Tab-separated table of C-alpha atoms in Angstrom:
chain	number	residue	atom	x	y	z
A	951	MET	CA	-99.658	-72.662	53.500
A	952	THR	CA	-100.511	-76.345	53.704
A	953	THR	CA	-97.997	-78.600	55.406
A	954	ALA	CA	-97.525	-82.068	53.993
A	955	PRO	CA	-98.443	-84.868	56.410
A	956	ALA	CA	-95.755	-86.689	58.329
A	957	GLN	CA	-94.372	-89.694	56.524
A	958	ALA	CA	-92.450	-92.738	57.614
A	959	ALA	CA	-88.872	-93.008	56.453
A	960	ALA	CA	-87.750	-96.443	55.329
A	961	ALA	CA	-84.985	-98.020	57.361
A	962	ARG	CA	-81.591	-97.570	55.756
A	963	THR	CA	-78.094	-98.559	56.742
A	964	TYR	CA	-75.092	-96.238	56.536
A	965	LYS	CA	-71.371	-96.722	57.025
A	966	VAL	CA	-69.688	-93.726	58.616
A	967	TRP	CA	-65.909	-93.240	58.388
A	968	GLN	CA	-64.022	-90.678	60.483
A	969	TRP	CA	-60.358	-89.619	60.833
A	970	ASN	CA	-58.474	-86.780	62.476
A	971	VAL	CA	-55.525	-86.760	60.075
A	972	ALA	CA	-53.265	-84.163	61.770
A	973	GLY	CA	-52.898	-82.680	58.305
A	974	ASN	CA	-50.740	-79.782	59.446
A	975	THR	CA	-49.047	-81.000	62.631
A	976	ILE	CA	-47.820	-84.324	61.223
A	977	HIS	CA	-48.058	-83.859	57.453
A	978	GLY	CA	-47.302	-80.156	57.057
A	979	GLY	CA	-49.989	-79.909	54.384
A	980	SER	CA	-48.425	-82.624	52.211
A	981	THR	CA	-50.581	-84.372	49.620
A	982	THR	CA	-47.817	-86.744	48.521
A	983	ASP	CA	-46.600	-88.490	51.689
A	984	GLY	CA	-49.246	-91.222	51.524
A	985	MET	CA	-51.901	-89.914	53.922
A	986	VAL	CA	-54.311	-88.738	51.222
A	987	ASP	CA	-53.943	-91.952	49.226
A	988	GLN	CA	-54.445	-94.111	52.307
A	989	ALA	CA	-57.484	-92.143	53.434
A	990	ALA	CA	-59.149	-92.398	50.021
A	991	ALA	CA	-58.359	-96.107	49.728
A	992	SER	CA	-59.608	-96.846	53.230
A	993	LEU	CA	-62.977	-95.163	52.930
A	994	VAL	CA	-63.572	-96.758	49.513
A	995	ASN	CA	-62.449	-100.212	50.679
A	996	ARG	CA	-64.627	-99.897	53.790
A	997	GLU	CA	-67.570	-98.959	51.536
A	998	ALA	CA	-68.249	-95.777	53.495
A	999	ASP	CA	-71.366	-93.754	52.785
A	1000	PHE	CA	-70.095	-90.756	54.749
A	1001	ALA	CA	-66.605	-89.615	55.731
A	1002	GLY	CA	-65.523	-86.918	58.153
A	1003	PHE	CA	-62.027	-85.413	58.377
A	1004	ASN	CA	-60.581	-83.188	61.088
A	1005	GLU	CA	-57.352	-81.138	60.960
A	1006	LEU	CA	-57.377	-81.201	57.161
A	1007	CYS	CA	-55.495	-78.722	54.990
A	1008	GLU	CA	-57.471	-77.386	52.049
A	1009	GLY	CA	-54.939	-78.755	49.555
A	1010	GLN	CA	-55.385	-82.199	51.104
A	1011	TYR	CA	-59.153	-81.790	50.794
A	1012	ASP	CA	-58.794	-80.924	47.107
A	1013	ALA	CA	-56.532	-83.947	46.610
A	1014	LEU	CA	-59.092	-86.195	48.314
A	1015	VAL	CA	-61.804	-84.895	45.994
A	1016	SER	CA	-59.616	-85.821	43.012
A	1017	ARG	CA	-58.673	-89.264	44.382
A	1018	LEU	CA	-62.273	-90.180	45.199
A	1019	ARG	CA	-63.476	-89.064	41.783
A	1020	ALA	CA	-60.780	-91.204	40.172
A	1021	LYS	CA	-61.900	-94.199	42.241
A	1022	GLY	CA	-65.530	-93.728	41.177
A	1023	TRP	CA	-66.748	-93.452	44.753
A	1024	PRO	CA	-69.266	-90.584	44.543
A	1025	ALA	CA	-72.563	-91.010	42.722
A	1026	ASP	CA	-72.264	-87.377	41.602
A	1027	PRO	CA	-68.588	-86.420	41.084
A	1028	GLN	CA	-69.476	-82.724	41.160
A	1029	ASN	CA	-71.455	-82.740	44.405
A	1030	PHE	CA	-70.158	-84.944	47.178
A	1031	ALA	CA	-67.775	-82.936	49.355
A	1032	ARG	CA	-67.723	-79.869	51.594
A	1033	PHE	CA	-64.864	-78.070	53.375
A	1034	GLU	CA	-65.070	-75.551	56.205
A	1035	PRO	CA	-62.001	-73.729	57.532
A	1036	SER	CA	-61.366	-73.309	61.227
A	1037	ARG	CA	-58.265	-71.312	60.285
A	1038	GLN	CA	-58.337	-69.156	57.180
A	1039	ALA	CA	-55.604	-69.163	54.548
A	1040	GLY	CA	-52.711	-66.756	54.889
A	1041	ASN	CA	-50.606	-68.094	57.754
A	1042	ALA	CA	-47.407	-69.527	56.277
A	1043	SER	CA	-46.835	-71.673	59.381
A	1044	VAL	CA	-50.143	-73.542	58.882
A	1045	CYS	CA	-50.654	-75.817	55.872
A	1046	HIS	CA	-48.124	-73.812	53.813
A	1047	GLY	CA	-50.486	-70.854	53.952
A	1048	GLU	CA	-53.633	-72.790	53.020
A	1049	ALA	CA	-56.865	-72.910	54.991
A	1050	PHE	CA	-57.207	-75.597	57.673
A	1051	GLY	CA	-60.351	-77.232	59.020
A	1052	ASN	CA	-62.943	-79.973	58.577
A	1053	GLY	CA	-63.867	-81.959	55.487
A	1054	LEU	CA	-67.115	-83.815	54.820
A	1055	PHE	CA	-67.696	-86.384	52.069
A	1056	SER	CA	-70.760	-88.342	50.973
A	1057	ARG	CA	-71.194	-91.136	48.470
A	1058	LEU	CA	-74.634	-89.704	47.614
A	1059	PRO	CA	-75.203	-86.087	46.491
A	1060	LEU	CA	-75.350	-83.366	49.134
A	1061	GLY	CA	-77.561	-80.340	49.638
A	1062	SER	CA	-76.524	-76.954	50.961
A	1063	ALA	CA	-74.273	-77.211	54.025
A	1064	ASP	CA	-74.768	-75.585	57.402
A	1065	ARG	CA	-71.515	-74.057	58.653
A	1066	ILE	CA	-71.894	-73.219	62.324
A	1067	THR	CA	-69.217	-71.376	64.274
A	1068	LEU	CA	-68.980	-72.745	67.816
A	1069	PRO	CA	-68.373	-70.617	70.932
A	1070	ASP	CA	-64.982	-68.911	70.597
A	1071	ASP	CA	-62.246	-70.284	72.850
A	1072	GLY	CA	-60.038	-67.250	72.253
A	1073	THR	CA	-57.469	-69.057	70.093
A	1074	ALA	CA	-56.616	-68.541	66.431
A	1075	GLU	CA	-58.638	-71.621	65.522
A	1076	LYS	CA	-62.369	-70.969	65.214
A	1077	ARG	CA	-64.042	-74.303	65.806
A	1078	LYS	CA	-66.900	-75.279	63.502
A	1079	LEU	CA	-69.759	-77.699	63.041
A	1080	LEU	CA	-70.179	-78.694	59.387
A	1081	CYS	CA	-73.395	-80.461	58.346
A	1082	ALA	CA	-74.932	-81.292	54.971
A	1083	PRO	CA	-78.120	-83.169	54.011
A	1084	LEU	CA	-78.565	-85.789	51.349
A	1085	THR	CA	-80.728	-84.713	48.420
A	1086	ASP	CA	-82.398	-88.117	48.017
A	1087	GLY	CA	-85.452	-87.308	50.153
A	1088	SER	CA	-84.361	-89.576	53.002
A	1089	GLY	CA	-84.119	-86.747	55.530
A	1090	THR	CA	-80.583	-87.855	56.428
A	1091	ARG	CA	-77.905	-85.326	57.303
A	1092	PHE	CA	-74.225	-85.906	58.081
A	1093	CYS	CA	-72.137	-83.683	60.338
A	1094	THR	CA	-68.546	-83.458	61.490
A	1095	THR	CA	-66.878	-81.323	64.147
A	1096	HIS	CA	-63.645	-80.876	66.085
A	1097	ILE	CA	-64.195	-79.618	69.635
A	1098	THR	CA	-61.594	-77.505	71.433
A	1099	THR	CA	-59.226	-78.926	74.043
A	1100	SER	CA	-59.797	-75.832	76.221
A	1101	GLN	CA	-61.576	-76.930	79.383
A	1102	SER	CA	-63.175	-73.488	79.711
A	1103	PHE	CA	-64.947	-73.751	76.341
A	1104	ASN	CA	-65.225	-77.485	75.616
A	1105	VAL	CA	-68.592	-77.764	77.385
A	1106	ALA	CA	-70.057	-74.724	75.627
A	1107	GLN	CA	-69.031	-76.055	72.220
A	1108	LEU	CA	-70.451	-79.501	72.965
A	1109	GLU	CA	-73.743	-77.942	74.040
A	1110	SER	CA	-73.863	-75.843	70.866
A	1111	VAL	CA	-73.411	-78.999	68.786
A	1112	ARG	CA	-76.021	-80.907	70.775
A	1113	ARG	CA	-78.596	-78.136	70.392
A	1114	LYS	CA	-78.080	-78.046	66.630
A	1115	LEU	CA	-78.545	-81.802	66.389
A	1116	GLU	CA	-81.804	-81.447	68.305
A	1117	GLU	CA	-82.922	-78.719	65.893
A	1118	TYR	CA	-82.447	-81.145	63.028
A	1119	HIS	CA	-84.428	-83.776	64.922
A	1120	THR	CA	-87.275	-81.321	65.570
A	1121	ALA	CA	-87.320	-80.534	61.838
A	1122	GLY	CA	-87.840	-84.225	61.112
A	1123	GLU	CA	-84.300	-85.018	59.982
A	1124	ILE	CA	-81.994	-87.822	61.056
A	1125	ALA	CA	-78.561	-86.383	61.749
A	1126	LEU	CA	-75.453	-88.525	62.135
A	1127	ILE	CA	-72.326	-86.888	63.520
A	1128	ALA	CA	-68.680	-87.966	63.594
A	1129	GLY	CA	-65.672	-86.088	64.860
A	1130	ASP	CA	-62.992	-85.444	67.427
A	1131	PHE	CA	-64.946	-84.417	70.521
A	1132	ASN	CA	-61.909	-84.074	72.790
A	1133	ALA	CA	-63.951	-85.755	75.513
A	1134	GLN	CA	-63.957	-89.380	76.592
A	1135	PRO	CA	-67.284	-91.262	76.729
A	1136	HIS	CA	-67.299	-91.473	80.534
A	1137	TYR	CA	-66.773	-87.728	81.041
A	1138	GLY	CA	-69.644	-85.892	82.707
A	1139	ARG	CA	-69.749	-83.319	79.918
A	1140	LEU	CA	-70.996	-86.021	77.536
A	1141	ASN	CA	-73.845	-87.097	79.827
A	1142	SER	CA	-76.135	-84.734	77.907
A	1143	PHE	CA	-75.316	-86.650	74.700
A	1144	TYR	CA	-75.607	-90.274	75.825
A	1145	ALA	CA	-79.123	-91.627	76.406
A	1146	PRO	CA	-80.131	-92.903	79.883
A	1147	SER	CA	-80.542	-96.375	78.366
A	1148	LEU	CA	-76.749	-96.566	78.470
A	1149	ASP	CA	-76.157	-97.237	82.147
A	1150	VAL	CA	-73.072	-99.390	82.739
A	1151	PRO	CA	-70.077	-99.101	85.081
A	1152	ALA	CA	-67.954	-97.400	82.382
A	1153	ASN	CA	-70.657	-94.914	81.365
A	1154	GLY	CA	-73.639	-93.907	83.514
A	1155	ASN	CA	-75.643	-90.890	84.762
A	1156	ASN	CA	-76.650	-90.060	81.196
A	1157	THR	CA	-79.496	-87.671	80.364
A	1158	GLY	CA	-79.251	-87.244	76.586
A	1159	ALA	CA	-80.823	-88.753	73.474
A	1160	TYR	CA	-77.917	-90.316	71.556
A	1161	ARG	CA	-75.960	-93.541	71.308
A	1162	GLU	CA	-72.321	-93.727	70.219
A	1163	LEU	CA	-71.790	-96.520	67.712
A	1164	ASP	CA	-69.126	-98.227	69.844
A	1165	ASP	CA	-70.973	-98.096	73.165
A	1166	ASN	CA	-72.381	-101.639	72.893
A	1167	ASP	CA	-69.065	-103.427	72.270
A	1168	THR	CA	-68.876	-106.051	75.006
A	1169	GLY	CA	-65.332	-106.958	73.995
A	1170	ASN	CA	-63.877	-103.444	74.347
A	1171	CYS	CA	-65.018	-101.729	77.551
A	1172	LEU	CA	-68.823	-101.785	77.381
A	1173	GLY	CA	-70.234	-98.277	77.260
A	1174	TYR	CA	-66.872	-96.779	76.291
A	1175	GLY	CA	-65.440	-98.591	73.259
A	1176	GLU	CA	-62.011	-98.927	71.638
A	1177	TRP	CA	-59.342	-96.270	72.018
A	1178	THR	CA	-58.813	-93.777	69.194
A	1179	SER	CA	-56.131	-91.306	70.329
A	1180	ASP	CA	-52.445	-92.119	70.728
A	1181	GLY	CA	-51.879	-89.136	73.016
A	1182	THR	CA	-51.826	-89.076	76.801
A	1183	PRO	CA	-55.390	-89.409	78.170
A	1184	GLY	CA	-56.748	-86.405	80.009
A	1185	ALA	CA	-58.115	-88.848	82.561
A	1186	VAL	CA	-57.571	-92.584	82.937
A	1187	PRO	CA	-60.105	-94.496	80.790
A	1188	PRO	CA	-62.467	-96.649	82.867
A	1189	CYS	CA	-60.962	-99.876	81.524
A	1190	GLY	CA	-57.397	-98.513	81.305
A	1191	GLY	CA	-55.296	-98.002	78.210
A	1192	LYS	CA	-55.479	-95.114	75.754
A	1193	ALA	CA	-58.316	-92.654	75.291
A	1194	LYS	CA	-61.312	-92.672	72.987
A	1195	ILE	CA	-62.155	-89.113	71.899
A	1196	ASP	CA	-63.240	-89.710	68.281
A	1197	LEU	CA	-66.932	-90.533	68.301
A	1198	ILE	CA	-69.890	-91.280	66.015
A	1199	PHE	CA	-73.344	-90.477	67.402
A	1200	ALA	CA	-76.847	-91.323	66.204
A	1201	ARG	CA	-80.058	-90.330	67.966
A	1202	GLU	CA	-81.503	-93.290	69.847
A	1203	SER	CA	-85.025	-92.562	68.575
A	1204	ALA	CA	-83.763	-92.897	64.986
A	1205	LEU	CA	-82.230	-96.334	65.456
A	1206	ALA	CA	-84.029	-98.941	63.365
A	1207	GLY	CA	-81.614	-101.843	63.698
A	1208	PRO	CA	-78.185	-102.790	64.992
A	1209	TYR	CA	-75.161	-100.522	65.157
A	1210	SER	CA	-71.439	-101.079	65.639
A	1211	GLU	CA	-68.069	-99.390	65.289
A	1212	ASP	CA	-64.435	-100.396	64.808
A	1213	SER	CA	-61.239	-98.498	65.599
A	1214	LEU	CA	-58.500	-99.235	63.042
A	1215	ALA	CA	-54.786	-99.451	63.760
A	1216	ILE	CA	-52.800	-96.332	62.858
A	1217	SER	CA	-50.788	-96.844	59.695
A	1218	THR	CA	-47.036	-96.279	59.826
A	1219	SER	CA	-46.501	-96.356	56.051
A	1220	CYS	CA	-46.666	-92.605	55.359
A	1221	THR	CA	-43.285	-91.353	54.186
A	1222	GLY	CA	-41.153	-89.058	56.306
A	1223	VAL	CA	-43.236	-89.427	59.476
A	1224	THR	CA	-43.401	-91.988	62.279
A	1225	ALA	CA	-47.156	-92.549	61.907
A	1226	CYS	CA	-49.852	-91.309	59.539
A	1227	SER	CA	-51.732	-89.675	62.424
A	1228	ASP	CA	-51.960	-89.619	66.192
A	1229	HIS	CA	-55.599	-90.710	65.835
A	1230	ARG	CA	-57.130	-93.929	64.620
A	1231	ILE	CA	-59.674	-94.146	61.829
A	1232	ILE	CA	-63.079	-95.180	63.160
A	1233	VAL	CA	-65.735	-96.876	61.026
A	1234	GLY	CA	-69.313	-97.255	62.210
A	1235	THR	CA	-72.370	-98.958	60.762
A	1236	VAL	CA	-75.882	-97.898	61.761
A	1237	THR	CA	-79.425	-98.595	60.600
A	1238	VAL	CA	-81.804	-95.671	61.006
A	1239	GLY	CA	-85.419	-94.870	60.217
A	1240	GLY	CA	-88.156	-92.692	61.622
A	1241	THR	CA	-90.754	-90.107	60.729
A	1242	LEU	CA	-90.077	-87.069	58.550
A	1243	SER	CA	-92.215	-84.115	59.640
A	1244	SER	CA	-93.015	-82.757	56.176
A	1245	ALA	CA	-91.827	-82.713	52.597
A	1246	SER	CA	-90.323	-79.272	53.155
A	1247	ASP	CA	-88.035	-80.689	55.844
A	1248	LEU	CA	-86.362	-83.193	53.544
A	1249	HIS	CA	-83.986	-80.735	51.936
A	1250	ALA	CA	-83.347	-78.355	54.813
A	1251	GLY	CA	-79.935	-76.711	54.884
């Protein structure tokens, strides 16, 4: 079998939108209390190319699909979203009996998704990594994940995610990932993610290959970024304040231009709840390029 020669991928810029919506804990599976409408409006108004959701009930996912179709956001209304449960349907105390997990959305059409189960932490929730490639020949793939809070299994799940990202890189793809990592940027367990080129007081000793899209923000704790979680930090952030555990990573070798990220204020306009989530929406912009290993790699997944 003849392998097509390597080919350069043109630089392209993507906007990545990410939100842990607490779809069960705060919203009880509701699709009518304003969270779904606000999420759809935000990612459209922010001109997102990709969107990742954590703690999403399947009914909320279905409602988001409908809202985004109505807004004309996807290029292909029949092929732009994927859902992967971390808890299956059937438990009346979770999402009114619906499945619960991660949602992934793309403005451009998606190929077949990879649905990877992460090392089991022994709880009812089976954590997942959900990734899907674009079908446009760009070699770009988008992933989302929600890592466990269990200290005994957090590291193993992070390493499983990192290895999969490296598999995509070896196959010639450019993978972007957004999610709730339940780890702050300065934690040692993320040293294998962050590249050694990031070496600042708030984030050093790194050995990995990735940059987080908020790690170059000189106005918000350089190397760390803006806070994203309204909960009590597991450890004091290096610049004080609340914790950043929602992250967007791109491989450093794929960067072909500037990158940045913003953390948006949590809305309080959802009905019947104090706040629409205990996490902020994050929105990152990144320009990537690189070399695709062969034509057969472009549609992997």
